[in-house]
mmCIF file of C-alpha atoms (C1' of nucleotides) in Angstrom:
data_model
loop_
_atom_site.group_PDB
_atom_site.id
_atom_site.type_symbol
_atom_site.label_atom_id
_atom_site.label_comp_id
_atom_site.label_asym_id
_atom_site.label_seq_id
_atom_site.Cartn_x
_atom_site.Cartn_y
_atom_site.Cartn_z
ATOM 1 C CA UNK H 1 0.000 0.000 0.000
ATOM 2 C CA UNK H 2 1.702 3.247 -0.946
ATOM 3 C CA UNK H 3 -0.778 5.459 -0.601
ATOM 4 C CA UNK H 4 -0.385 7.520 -3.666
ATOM 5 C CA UNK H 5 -4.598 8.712 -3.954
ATOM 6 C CA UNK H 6 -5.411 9.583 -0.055
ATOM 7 C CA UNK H 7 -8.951 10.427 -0.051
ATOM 8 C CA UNK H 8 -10.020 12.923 3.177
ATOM 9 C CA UNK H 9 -8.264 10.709 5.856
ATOM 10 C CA UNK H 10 -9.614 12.705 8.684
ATOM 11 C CA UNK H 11 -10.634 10.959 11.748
ATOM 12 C CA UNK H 12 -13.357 12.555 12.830
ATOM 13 C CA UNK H 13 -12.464 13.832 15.731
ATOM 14 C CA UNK H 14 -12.796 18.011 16.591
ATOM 15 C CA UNK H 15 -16.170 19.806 16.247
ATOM 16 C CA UNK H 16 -19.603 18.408 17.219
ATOM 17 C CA UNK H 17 -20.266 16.273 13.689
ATOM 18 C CA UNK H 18 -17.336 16.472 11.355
ATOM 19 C CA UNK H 19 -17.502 14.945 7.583
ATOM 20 C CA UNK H 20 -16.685 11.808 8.690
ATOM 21 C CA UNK H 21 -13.840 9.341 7.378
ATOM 22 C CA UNK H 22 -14.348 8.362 3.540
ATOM 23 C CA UNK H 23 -12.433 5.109 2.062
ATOM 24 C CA UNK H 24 -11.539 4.680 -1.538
ATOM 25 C CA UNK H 25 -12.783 1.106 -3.121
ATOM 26 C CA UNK H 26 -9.182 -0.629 -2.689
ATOM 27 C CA UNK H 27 -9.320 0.293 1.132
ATOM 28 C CA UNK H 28 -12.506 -1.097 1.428
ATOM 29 C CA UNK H 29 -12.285 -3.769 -0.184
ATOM 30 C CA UNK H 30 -9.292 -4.870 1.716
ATOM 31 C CA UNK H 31 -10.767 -4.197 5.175
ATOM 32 C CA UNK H 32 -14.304 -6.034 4.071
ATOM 33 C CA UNK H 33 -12.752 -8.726 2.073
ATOM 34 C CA UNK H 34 -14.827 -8.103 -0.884
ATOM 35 C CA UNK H 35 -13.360 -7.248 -4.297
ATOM 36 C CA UNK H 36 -13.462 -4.460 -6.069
ATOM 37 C CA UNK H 37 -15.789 -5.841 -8.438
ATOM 38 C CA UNK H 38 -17.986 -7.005 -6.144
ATOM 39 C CA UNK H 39 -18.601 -3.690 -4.203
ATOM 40 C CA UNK H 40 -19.338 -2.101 -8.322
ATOM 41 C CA UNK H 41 -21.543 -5.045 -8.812
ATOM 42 C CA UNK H 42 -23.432 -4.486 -5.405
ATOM 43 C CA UNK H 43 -24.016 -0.892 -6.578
ATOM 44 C CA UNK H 44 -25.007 -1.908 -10.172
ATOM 45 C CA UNK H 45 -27.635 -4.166 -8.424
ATOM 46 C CA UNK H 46 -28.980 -1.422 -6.269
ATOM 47 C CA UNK H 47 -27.756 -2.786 -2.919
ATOM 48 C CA UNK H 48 -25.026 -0.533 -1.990
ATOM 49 C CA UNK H 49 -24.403 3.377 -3.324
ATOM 50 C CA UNK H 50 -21.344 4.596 -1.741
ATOM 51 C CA UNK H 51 -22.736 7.933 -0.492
ATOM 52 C CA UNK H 52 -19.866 10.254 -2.315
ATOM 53 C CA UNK H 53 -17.854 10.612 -5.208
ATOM 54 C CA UNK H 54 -14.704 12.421 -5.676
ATOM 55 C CA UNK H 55 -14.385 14.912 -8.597
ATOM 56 C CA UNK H 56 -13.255 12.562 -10.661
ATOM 57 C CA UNK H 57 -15.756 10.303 -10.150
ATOM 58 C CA UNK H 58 -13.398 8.243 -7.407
ATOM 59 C CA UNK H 59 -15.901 6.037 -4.712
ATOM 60 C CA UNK H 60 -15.962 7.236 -1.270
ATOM 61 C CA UNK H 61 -17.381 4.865 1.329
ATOM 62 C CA UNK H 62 -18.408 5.957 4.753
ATOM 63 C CA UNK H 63 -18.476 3.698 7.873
ATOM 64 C CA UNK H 64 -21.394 3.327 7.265
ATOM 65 C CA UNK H 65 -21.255 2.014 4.003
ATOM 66 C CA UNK H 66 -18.794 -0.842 5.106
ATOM 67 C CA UNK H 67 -21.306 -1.757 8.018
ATOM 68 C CA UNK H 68 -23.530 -2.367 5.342
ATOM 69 C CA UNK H 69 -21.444 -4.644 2.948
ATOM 70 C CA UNK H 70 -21.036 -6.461 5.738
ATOM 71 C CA UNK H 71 -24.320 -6.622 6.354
ATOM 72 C CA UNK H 72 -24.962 -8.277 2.867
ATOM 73 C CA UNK H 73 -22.432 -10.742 3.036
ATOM 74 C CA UNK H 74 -23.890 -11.690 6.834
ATOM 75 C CA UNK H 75 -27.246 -12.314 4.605
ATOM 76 C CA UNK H 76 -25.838 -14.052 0.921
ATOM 77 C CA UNK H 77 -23.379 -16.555 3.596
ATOM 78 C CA UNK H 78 -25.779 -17.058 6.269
ATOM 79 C CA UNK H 79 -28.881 -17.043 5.626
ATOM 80 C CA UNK H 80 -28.426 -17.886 1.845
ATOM 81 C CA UNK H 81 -30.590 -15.119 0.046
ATOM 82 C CA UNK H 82 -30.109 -14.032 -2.905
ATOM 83 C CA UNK H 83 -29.116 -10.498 -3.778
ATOM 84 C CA UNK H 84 -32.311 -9.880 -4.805
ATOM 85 C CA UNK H 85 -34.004 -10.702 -1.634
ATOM 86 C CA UNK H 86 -31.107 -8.950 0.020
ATOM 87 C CA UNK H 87 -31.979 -5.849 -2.026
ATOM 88 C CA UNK H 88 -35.500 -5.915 -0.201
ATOM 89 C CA UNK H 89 -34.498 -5.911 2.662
ATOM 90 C CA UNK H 90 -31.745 -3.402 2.439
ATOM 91 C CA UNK H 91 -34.329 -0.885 1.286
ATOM 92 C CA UNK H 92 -36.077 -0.871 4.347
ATOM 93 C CA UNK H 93 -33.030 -0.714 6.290
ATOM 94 C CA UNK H 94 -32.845 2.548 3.609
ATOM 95 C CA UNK H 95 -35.962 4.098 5.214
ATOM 96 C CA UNK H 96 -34.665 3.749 8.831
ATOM 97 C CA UNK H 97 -31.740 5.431 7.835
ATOM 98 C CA UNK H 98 -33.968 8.314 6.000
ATOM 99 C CA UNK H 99 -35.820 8.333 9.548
ATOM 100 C CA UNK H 100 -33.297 9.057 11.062
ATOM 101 C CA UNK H 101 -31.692 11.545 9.217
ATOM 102 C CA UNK H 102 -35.282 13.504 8.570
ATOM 103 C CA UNK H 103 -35.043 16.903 11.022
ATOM 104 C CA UNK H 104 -38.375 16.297 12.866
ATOM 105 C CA UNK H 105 -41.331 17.472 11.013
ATOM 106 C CA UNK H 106 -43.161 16.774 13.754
ATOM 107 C CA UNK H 107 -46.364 17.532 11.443
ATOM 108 C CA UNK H 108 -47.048 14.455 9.877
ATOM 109 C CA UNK H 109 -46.768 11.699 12.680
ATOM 110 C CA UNK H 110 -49.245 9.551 10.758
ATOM 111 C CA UNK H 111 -46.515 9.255 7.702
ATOM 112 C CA UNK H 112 -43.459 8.084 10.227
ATOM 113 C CA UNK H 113 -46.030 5.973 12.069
ATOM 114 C CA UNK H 114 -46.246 4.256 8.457
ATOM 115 C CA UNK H 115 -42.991 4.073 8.065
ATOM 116 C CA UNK H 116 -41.746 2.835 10.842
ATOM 117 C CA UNK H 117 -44.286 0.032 10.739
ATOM 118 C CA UNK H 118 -43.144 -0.818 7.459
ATOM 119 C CA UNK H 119 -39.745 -1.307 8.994
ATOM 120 C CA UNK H 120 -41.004 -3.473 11.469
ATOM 121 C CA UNK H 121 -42.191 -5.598 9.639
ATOM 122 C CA UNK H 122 -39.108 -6.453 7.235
ATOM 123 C CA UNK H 123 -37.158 -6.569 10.503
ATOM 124 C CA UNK H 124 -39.385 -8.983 11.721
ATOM 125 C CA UNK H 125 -38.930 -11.137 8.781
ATOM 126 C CA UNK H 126 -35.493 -11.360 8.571
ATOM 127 C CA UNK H 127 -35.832 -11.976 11.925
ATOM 128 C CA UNK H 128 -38.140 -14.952 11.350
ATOM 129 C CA UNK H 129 -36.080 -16.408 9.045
ATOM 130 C CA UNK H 130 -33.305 -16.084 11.097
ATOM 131 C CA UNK H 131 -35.124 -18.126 13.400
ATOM 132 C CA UNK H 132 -36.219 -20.833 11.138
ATOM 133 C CA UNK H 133 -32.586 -21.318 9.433
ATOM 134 C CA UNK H 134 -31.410 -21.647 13.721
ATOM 135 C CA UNK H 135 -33.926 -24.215 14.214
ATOM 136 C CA UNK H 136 -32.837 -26.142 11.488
ATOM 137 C CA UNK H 137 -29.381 -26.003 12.049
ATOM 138 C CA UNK H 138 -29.447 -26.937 15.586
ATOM 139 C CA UNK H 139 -31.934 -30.441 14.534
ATOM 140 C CA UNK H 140 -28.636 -30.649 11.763
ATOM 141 C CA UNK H 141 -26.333 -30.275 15.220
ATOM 142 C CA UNK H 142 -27.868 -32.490 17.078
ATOM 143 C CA UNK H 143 -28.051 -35.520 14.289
ATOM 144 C CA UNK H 144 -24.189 -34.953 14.107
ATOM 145 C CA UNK H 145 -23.403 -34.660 17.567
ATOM 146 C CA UNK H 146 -25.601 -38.093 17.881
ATOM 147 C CA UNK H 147 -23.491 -39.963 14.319
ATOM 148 C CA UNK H 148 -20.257 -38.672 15.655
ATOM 149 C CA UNK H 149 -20.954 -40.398 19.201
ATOM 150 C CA UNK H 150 -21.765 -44.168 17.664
ATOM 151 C CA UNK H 151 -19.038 -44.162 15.386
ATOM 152 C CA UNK H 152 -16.542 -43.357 18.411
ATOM 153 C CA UNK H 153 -18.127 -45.922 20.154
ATOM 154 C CA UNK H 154 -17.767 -48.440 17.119
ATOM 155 C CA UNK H 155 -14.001 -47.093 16.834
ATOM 156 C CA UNK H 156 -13.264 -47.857 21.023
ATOM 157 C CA UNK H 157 -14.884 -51.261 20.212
ATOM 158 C CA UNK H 158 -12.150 -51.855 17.254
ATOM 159 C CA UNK H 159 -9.274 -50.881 19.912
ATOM 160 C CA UNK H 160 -10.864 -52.909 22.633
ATOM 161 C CA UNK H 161 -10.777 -55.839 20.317
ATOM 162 C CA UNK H 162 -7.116 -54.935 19.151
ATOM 163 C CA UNK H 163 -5.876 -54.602 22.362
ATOM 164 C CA UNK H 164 -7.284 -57.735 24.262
ATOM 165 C CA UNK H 165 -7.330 -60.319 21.829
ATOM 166 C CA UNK H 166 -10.508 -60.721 19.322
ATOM 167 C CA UNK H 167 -13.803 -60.154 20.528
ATOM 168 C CA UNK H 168 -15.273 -58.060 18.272
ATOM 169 C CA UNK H 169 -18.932 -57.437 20.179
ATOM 170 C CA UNK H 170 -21.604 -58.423 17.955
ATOM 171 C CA UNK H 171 -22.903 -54.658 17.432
ATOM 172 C CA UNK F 1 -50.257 -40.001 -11.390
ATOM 173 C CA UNK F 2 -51.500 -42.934 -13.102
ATOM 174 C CA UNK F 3 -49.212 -45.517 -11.879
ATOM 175 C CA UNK F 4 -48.131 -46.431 -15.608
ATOM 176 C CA UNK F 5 -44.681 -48.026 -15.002
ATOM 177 C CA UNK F 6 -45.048 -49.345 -11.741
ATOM 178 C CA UNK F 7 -41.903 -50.762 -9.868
ATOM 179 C CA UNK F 8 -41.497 -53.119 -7.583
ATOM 180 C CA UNK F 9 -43.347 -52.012 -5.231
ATOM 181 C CA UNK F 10 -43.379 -54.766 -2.668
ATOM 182 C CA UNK F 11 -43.427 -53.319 0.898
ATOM 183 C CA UNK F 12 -40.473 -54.958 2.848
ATOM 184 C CA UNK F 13 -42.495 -57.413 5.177
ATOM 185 C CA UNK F 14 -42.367 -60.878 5.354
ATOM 186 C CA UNK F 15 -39.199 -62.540 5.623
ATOM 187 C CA UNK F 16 -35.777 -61.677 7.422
ATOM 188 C CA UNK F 17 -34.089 -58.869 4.679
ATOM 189 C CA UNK F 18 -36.429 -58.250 1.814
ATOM 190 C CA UNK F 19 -35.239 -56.638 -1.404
ATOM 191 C CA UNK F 20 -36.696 -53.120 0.168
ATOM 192 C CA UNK F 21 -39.129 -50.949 -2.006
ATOM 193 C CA UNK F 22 -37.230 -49.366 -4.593
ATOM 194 C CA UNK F 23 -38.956 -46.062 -6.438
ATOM 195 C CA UNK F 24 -38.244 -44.610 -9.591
ATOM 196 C CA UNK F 25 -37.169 -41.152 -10.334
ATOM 197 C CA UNK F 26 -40.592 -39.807 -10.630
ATOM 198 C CA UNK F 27 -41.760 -40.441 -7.398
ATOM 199 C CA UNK F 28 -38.583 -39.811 -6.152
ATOM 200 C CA UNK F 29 -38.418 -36.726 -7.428
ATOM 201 C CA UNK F 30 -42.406 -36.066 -5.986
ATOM 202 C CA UNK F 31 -41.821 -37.083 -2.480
ATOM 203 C CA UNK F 32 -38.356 -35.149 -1.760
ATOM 204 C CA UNK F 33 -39.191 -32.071 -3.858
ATOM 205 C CA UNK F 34 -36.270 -31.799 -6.181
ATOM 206 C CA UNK F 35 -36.627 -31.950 -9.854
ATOM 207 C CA UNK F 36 -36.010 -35.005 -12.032
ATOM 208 C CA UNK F 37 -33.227 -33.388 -13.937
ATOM 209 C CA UNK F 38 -31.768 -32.182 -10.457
ATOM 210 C CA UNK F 39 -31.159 -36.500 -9.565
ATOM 211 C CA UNK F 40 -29.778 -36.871 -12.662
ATOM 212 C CA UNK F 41 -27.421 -33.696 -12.383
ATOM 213 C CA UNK F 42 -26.860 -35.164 -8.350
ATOM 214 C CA UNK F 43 -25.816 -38.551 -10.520
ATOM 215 C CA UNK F 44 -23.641 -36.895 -12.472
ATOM 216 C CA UNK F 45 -21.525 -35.242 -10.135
ATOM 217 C CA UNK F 46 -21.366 -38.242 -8.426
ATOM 218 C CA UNK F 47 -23.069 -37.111 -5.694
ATOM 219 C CA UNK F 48 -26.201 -39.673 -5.299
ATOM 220 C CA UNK F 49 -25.519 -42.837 -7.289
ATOM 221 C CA UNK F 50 -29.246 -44.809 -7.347
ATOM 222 C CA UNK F 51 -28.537 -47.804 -5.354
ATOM 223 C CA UNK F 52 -30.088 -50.132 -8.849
ATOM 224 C CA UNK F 53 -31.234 -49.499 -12.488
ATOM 225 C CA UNK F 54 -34.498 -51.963 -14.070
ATOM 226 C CA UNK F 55 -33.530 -53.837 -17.104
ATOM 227 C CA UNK F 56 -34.037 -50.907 -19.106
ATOM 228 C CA UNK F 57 -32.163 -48.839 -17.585
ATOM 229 C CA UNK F 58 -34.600 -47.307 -15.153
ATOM 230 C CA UNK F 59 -33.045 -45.448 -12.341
ATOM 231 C CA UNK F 60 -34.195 -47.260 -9.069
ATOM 232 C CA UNK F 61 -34.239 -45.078 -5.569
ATOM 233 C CA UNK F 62 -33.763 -47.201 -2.158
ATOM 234 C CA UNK F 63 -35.500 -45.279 1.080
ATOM 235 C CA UNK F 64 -31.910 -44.843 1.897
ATOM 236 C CA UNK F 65 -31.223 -43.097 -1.376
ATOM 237 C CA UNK F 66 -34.237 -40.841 -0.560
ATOM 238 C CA UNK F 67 -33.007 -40.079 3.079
ATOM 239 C CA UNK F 68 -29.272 -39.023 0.950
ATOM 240 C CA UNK F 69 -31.377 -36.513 -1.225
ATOM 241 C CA UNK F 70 -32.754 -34.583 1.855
ATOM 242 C CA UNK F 71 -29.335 -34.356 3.143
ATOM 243 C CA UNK F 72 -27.858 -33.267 0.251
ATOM 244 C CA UNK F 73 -29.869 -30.644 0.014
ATOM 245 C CA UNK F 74 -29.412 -29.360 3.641
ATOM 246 C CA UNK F 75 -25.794 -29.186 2.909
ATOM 247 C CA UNK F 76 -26.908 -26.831 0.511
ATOM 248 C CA UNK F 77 -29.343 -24.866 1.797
ATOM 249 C CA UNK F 78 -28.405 -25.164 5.398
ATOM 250 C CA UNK F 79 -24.800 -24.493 4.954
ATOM 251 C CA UNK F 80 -24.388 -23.325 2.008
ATOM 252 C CA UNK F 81 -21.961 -25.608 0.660
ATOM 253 C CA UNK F 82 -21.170 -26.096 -2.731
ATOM 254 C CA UNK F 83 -22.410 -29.393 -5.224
ATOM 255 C CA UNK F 84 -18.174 -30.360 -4.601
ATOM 256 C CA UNK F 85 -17.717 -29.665 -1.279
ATOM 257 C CA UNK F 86 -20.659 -31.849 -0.358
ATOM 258 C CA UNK F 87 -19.390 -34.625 -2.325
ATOM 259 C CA UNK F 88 -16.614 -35.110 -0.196
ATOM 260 C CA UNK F 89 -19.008 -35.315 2.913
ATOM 261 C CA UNK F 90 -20.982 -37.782 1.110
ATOM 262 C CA UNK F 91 -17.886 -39.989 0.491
ATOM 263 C CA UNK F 92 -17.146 -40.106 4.081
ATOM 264 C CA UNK F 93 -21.078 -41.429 4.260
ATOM 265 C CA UNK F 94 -20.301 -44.023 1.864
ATOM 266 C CA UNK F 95 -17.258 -45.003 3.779
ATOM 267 C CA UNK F 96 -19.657 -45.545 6.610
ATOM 268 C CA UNK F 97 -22.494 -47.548 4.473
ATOM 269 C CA UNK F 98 -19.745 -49.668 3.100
ATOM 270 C CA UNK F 99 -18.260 -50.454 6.413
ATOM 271 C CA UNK F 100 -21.852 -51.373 8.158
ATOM 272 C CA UNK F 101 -22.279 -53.677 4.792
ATOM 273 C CA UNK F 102 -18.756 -55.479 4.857
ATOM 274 C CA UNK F 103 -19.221 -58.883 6.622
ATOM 275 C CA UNK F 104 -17.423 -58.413 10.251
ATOM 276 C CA UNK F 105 -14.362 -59.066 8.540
ATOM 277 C CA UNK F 106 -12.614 -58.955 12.011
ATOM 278 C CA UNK F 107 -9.266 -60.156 10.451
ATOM 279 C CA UNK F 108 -7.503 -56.177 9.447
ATOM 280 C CA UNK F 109 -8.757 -54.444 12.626
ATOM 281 C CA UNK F 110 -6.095 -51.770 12.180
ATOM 282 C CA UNK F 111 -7.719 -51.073 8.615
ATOM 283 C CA UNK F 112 -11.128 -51.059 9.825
ATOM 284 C CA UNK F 113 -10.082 -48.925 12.770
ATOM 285 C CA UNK F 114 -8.215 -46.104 10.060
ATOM 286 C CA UNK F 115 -11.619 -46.163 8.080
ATOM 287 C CA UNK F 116 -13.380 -45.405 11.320
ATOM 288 C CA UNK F 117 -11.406 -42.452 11.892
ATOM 289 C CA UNK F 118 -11.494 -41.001 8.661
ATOM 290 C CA UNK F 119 -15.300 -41.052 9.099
ATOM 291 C CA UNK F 120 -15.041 -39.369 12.379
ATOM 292 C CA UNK F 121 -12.951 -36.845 11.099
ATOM 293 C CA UNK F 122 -15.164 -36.172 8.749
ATOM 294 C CA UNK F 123 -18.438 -35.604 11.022
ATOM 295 C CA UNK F 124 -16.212 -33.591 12.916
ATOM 296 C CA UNK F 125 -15.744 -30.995 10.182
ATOM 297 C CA UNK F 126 -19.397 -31.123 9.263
ATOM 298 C CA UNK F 127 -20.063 -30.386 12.970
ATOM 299 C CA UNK F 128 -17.355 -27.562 13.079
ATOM 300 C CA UNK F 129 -18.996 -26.091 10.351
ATOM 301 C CA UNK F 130 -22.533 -26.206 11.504
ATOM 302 C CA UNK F 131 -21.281 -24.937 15.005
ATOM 303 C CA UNK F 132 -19.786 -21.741 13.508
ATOM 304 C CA UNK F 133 -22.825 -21.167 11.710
ATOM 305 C CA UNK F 134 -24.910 -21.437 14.268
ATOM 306 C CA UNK F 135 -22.892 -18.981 16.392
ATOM 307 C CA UNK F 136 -23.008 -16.699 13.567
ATOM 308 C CA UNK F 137 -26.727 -16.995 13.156
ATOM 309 C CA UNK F 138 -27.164 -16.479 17.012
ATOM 310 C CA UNK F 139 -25.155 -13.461 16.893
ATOM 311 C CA UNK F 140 -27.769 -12.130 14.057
ATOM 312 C CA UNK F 141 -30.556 -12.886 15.722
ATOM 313 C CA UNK F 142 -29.548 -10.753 18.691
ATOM 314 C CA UNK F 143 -28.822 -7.793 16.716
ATOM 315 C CA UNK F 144 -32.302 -8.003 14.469
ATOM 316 C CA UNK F 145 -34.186 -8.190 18.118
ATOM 317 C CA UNK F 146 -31.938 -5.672 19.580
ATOM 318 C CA UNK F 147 -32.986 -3.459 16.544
ATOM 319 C CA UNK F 148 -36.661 -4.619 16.310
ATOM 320 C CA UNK F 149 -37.013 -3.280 20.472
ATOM 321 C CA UNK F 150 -35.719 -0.028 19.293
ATOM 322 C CA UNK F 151 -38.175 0.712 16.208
ATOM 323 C CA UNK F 152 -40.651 -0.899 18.568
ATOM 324 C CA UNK F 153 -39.792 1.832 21.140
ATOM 325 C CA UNK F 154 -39.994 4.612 18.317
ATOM 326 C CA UNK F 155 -43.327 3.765 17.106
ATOM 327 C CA UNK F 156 -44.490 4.013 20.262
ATOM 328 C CA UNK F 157 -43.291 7.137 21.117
ATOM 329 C CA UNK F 158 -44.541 8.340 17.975
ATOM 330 C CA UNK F 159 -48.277 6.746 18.964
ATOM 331 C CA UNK F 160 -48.250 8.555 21.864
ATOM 332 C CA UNK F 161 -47.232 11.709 20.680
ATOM 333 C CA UNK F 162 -50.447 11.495 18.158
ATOM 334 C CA UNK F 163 -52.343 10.470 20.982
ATOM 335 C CA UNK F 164 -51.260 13.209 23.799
ATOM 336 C CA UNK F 165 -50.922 15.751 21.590
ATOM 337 C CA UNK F 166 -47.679 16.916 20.382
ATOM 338 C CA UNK F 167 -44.344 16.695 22.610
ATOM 339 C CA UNK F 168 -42.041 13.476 20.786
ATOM 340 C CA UNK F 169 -39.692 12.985 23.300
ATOM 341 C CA UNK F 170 -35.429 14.280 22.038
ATOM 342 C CA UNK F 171 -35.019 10.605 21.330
ATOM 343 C "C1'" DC G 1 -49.153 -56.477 -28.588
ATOM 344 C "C1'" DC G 2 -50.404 -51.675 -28.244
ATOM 345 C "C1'" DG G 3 -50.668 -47.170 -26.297
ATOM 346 C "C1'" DA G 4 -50.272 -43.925 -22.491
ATOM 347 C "C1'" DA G 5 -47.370 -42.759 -19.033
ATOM 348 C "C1'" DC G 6 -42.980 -42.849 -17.756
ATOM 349 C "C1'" DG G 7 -38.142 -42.958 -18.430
ATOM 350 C "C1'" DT G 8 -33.309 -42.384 -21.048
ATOM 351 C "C1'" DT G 9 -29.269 -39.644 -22.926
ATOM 352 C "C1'" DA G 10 -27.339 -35.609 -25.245
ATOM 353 C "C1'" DA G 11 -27.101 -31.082 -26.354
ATOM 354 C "C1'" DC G 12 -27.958 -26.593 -25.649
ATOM 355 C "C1'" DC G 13 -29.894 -22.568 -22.677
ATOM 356 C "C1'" DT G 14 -30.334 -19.621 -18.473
ATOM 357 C "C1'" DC G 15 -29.376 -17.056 -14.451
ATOM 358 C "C1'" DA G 16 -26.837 -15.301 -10.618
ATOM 359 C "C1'" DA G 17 -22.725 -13.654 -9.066
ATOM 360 C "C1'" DC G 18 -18.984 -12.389 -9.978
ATOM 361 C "C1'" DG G 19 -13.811 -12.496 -12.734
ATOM 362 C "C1'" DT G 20 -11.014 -10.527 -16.202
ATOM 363 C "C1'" DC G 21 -9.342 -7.641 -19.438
ATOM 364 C "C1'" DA G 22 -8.926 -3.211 -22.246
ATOM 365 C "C1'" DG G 23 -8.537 1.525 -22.696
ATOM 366 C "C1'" DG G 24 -8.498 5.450 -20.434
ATOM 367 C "C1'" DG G 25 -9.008 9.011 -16.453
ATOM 368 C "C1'" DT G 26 -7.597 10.847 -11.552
ATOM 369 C "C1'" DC G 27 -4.768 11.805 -7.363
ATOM 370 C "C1'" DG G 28 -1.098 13.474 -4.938
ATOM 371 C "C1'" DA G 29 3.752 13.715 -4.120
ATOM 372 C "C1'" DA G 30 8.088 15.216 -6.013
ATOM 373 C "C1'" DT C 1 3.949 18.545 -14.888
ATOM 374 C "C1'" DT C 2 4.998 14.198 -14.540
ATOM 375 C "C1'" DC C 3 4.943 9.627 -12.616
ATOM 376 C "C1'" DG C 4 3.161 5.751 -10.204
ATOM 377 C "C1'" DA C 5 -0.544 4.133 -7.778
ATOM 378 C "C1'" DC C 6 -5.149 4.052 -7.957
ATOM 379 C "C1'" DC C 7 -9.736 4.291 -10.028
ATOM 380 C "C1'" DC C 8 -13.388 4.489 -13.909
ATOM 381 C "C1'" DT C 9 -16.674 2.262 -17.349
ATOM 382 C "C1'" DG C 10 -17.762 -1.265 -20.680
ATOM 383 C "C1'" DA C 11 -17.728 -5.577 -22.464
ATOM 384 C "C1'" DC C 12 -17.032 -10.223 -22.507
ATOM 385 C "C1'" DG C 13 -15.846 -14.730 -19.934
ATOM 386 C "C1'" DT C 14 -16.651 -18.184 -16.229
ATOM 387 C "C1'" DT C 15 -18.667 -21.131 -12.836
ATOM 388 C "C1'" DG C 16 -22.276 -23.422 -10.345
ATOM 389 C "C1'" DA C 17 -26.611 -25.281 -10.438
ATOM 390 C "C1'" DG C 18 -29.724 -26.566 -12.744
ATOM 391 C "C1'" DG C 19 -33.923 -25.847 -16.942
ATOM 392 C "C1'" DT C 20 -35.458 -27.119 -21.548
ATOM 393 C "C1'" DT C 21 -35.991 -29.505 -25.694
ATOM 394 C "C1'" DA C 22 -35.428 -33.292 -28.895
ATOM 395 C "C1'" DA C 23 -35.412 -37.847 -30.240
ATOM 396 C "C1'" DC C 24 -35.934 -42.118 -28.704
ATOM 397 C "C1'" DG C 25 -36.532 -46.427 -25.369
ATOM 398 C "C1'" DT C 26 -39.287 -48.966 -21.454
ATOM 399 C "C1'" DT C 27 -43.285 -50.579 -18.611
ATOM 400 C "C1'" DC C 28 -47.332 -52.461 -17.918
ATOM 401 C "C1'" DG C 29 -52.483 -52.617 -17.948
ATOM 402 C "C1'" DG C 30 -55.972 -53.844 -21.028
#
DNA sequence: CCGAACGTTAACCTCAACGTCAGGGTCGAA
DNA sequence: TTCGACCCTGACGTTGAGGTTAACGTTCGG
């Protein structure tokens, strides 16, 4: 790493909410794991716009931003969706963001009452299937734990027969 | 299903070890879910051999072939492993069938006793795997209820606020 | 022994999720 | 202002996991 294109490195540190630290793609992509191509891909599908751009037209990634990419992998590797069904999600997780960021309009509760239900609910289905892909795993867990303890039993058998003479016990 | 090419469908009953039911690909393919082409593709990857063919040529399923196909796919959609990585899983299986099958040799102990461990190893790995995801998992399921109580929290604060009359509390 | 239902192989197609160039632009230090 | 490291878009290639179609063979009840 030579560092020849340092974006805005600043940590943010003085003042009450500075611009906060920006990567570049290749920094990112080291510290997330994820290529290059990947994180372009991710944005061509509408999962992941790095919220600036240089003047050339250089990706900056936020925090933020990287919290989310690994958010997506968390989904494609664990829970097996597809980026599509990722996309869904991530657009609720969109509005929450949006929430947050909106200044209090105070007028219009009934709107943010919508929205936030809306949220709820895809949180609640992740959620869900969370749960369901735990449930199945642990009944996977157990059957293993259960195939790993007979065939340690059959293979202290074998040595008992090796070491006292022959009998092999009929099962 | 009209039962056209019916196989032999004897139930396993009377006497000691029948020749169990065997089931052809349709029905095979009906009861686990998966797609006729999807056995054949399992076949060709050498993933799921059927245990018998007819004189034809028929592909002909055992129950334990069946009981295979459901793990198979768990490996998949479970885990997430790949078509290859589950192969070599299976092989350890096979070790396992193939062993159970072999006539209590008892001659070549220390052979039977490497097999054995091989086939422990192998669970192992599997259960390794299954662990991590489940630790994984657990960890997301925290964080989605952690974050569900929050929005929870902020809907209700927004309720009220429509309800009282104007004050939504700082945060 | 015939026909409907079922099965066979082989070849080609699709779709997601990237990988891999090619050709060119940008950044920042010297 | 130049150089090396870094980044951009666009286009095509690849891999995994099957889907689809074609042309033909098998089973078995009637």
């Amino acid at each position: 790493m030579v560092e020849a294109a340092t974006p805005t490195e600043d940590t943010p540190r003085d003042e009450d909410e500075r611009a906060a630290a920006r990567y570049q793609i290749g920094e990112v992509a080291e510290r997330t794991g994820v290529t290059q191509r990947t994180l372009r891909f991710y944005e061509e599908k509408g999962l992941l716009r790095p919220s600036d751009r240089m003047e050339g037209g250089f990706r900056l990634y936020s925090e933020n931003d990287i919290e989310r990419i690994t958010q997506i992998r968390g989904m494609q590797q664990l829970l097996g969706l597809t980026l599509a069904e990722i996309k869904e999600m991530v657009e609720a997780e969109e509005l929450r963001a949006q929430m947050r960021a909106t200044f209090r309009p105070d007028r219009e509760l009934p709107a943010r009452k919508a929205r936030t239900e809306k949220i709820i609910d895809a949180v609640r289905r992740q959620l869900t299937i969370v749960e369901t892909k735990l449930h199945a795993l642990e009944a996977m867990q157990h059957e293993l734990a259960e195939r790993l303890a007979t065939v340690e039993a059959r293979r202290q058998q074998i040595i008992d027969a090796m070491e006292t003479g022959q009998p092999l016990p009929d099962n």
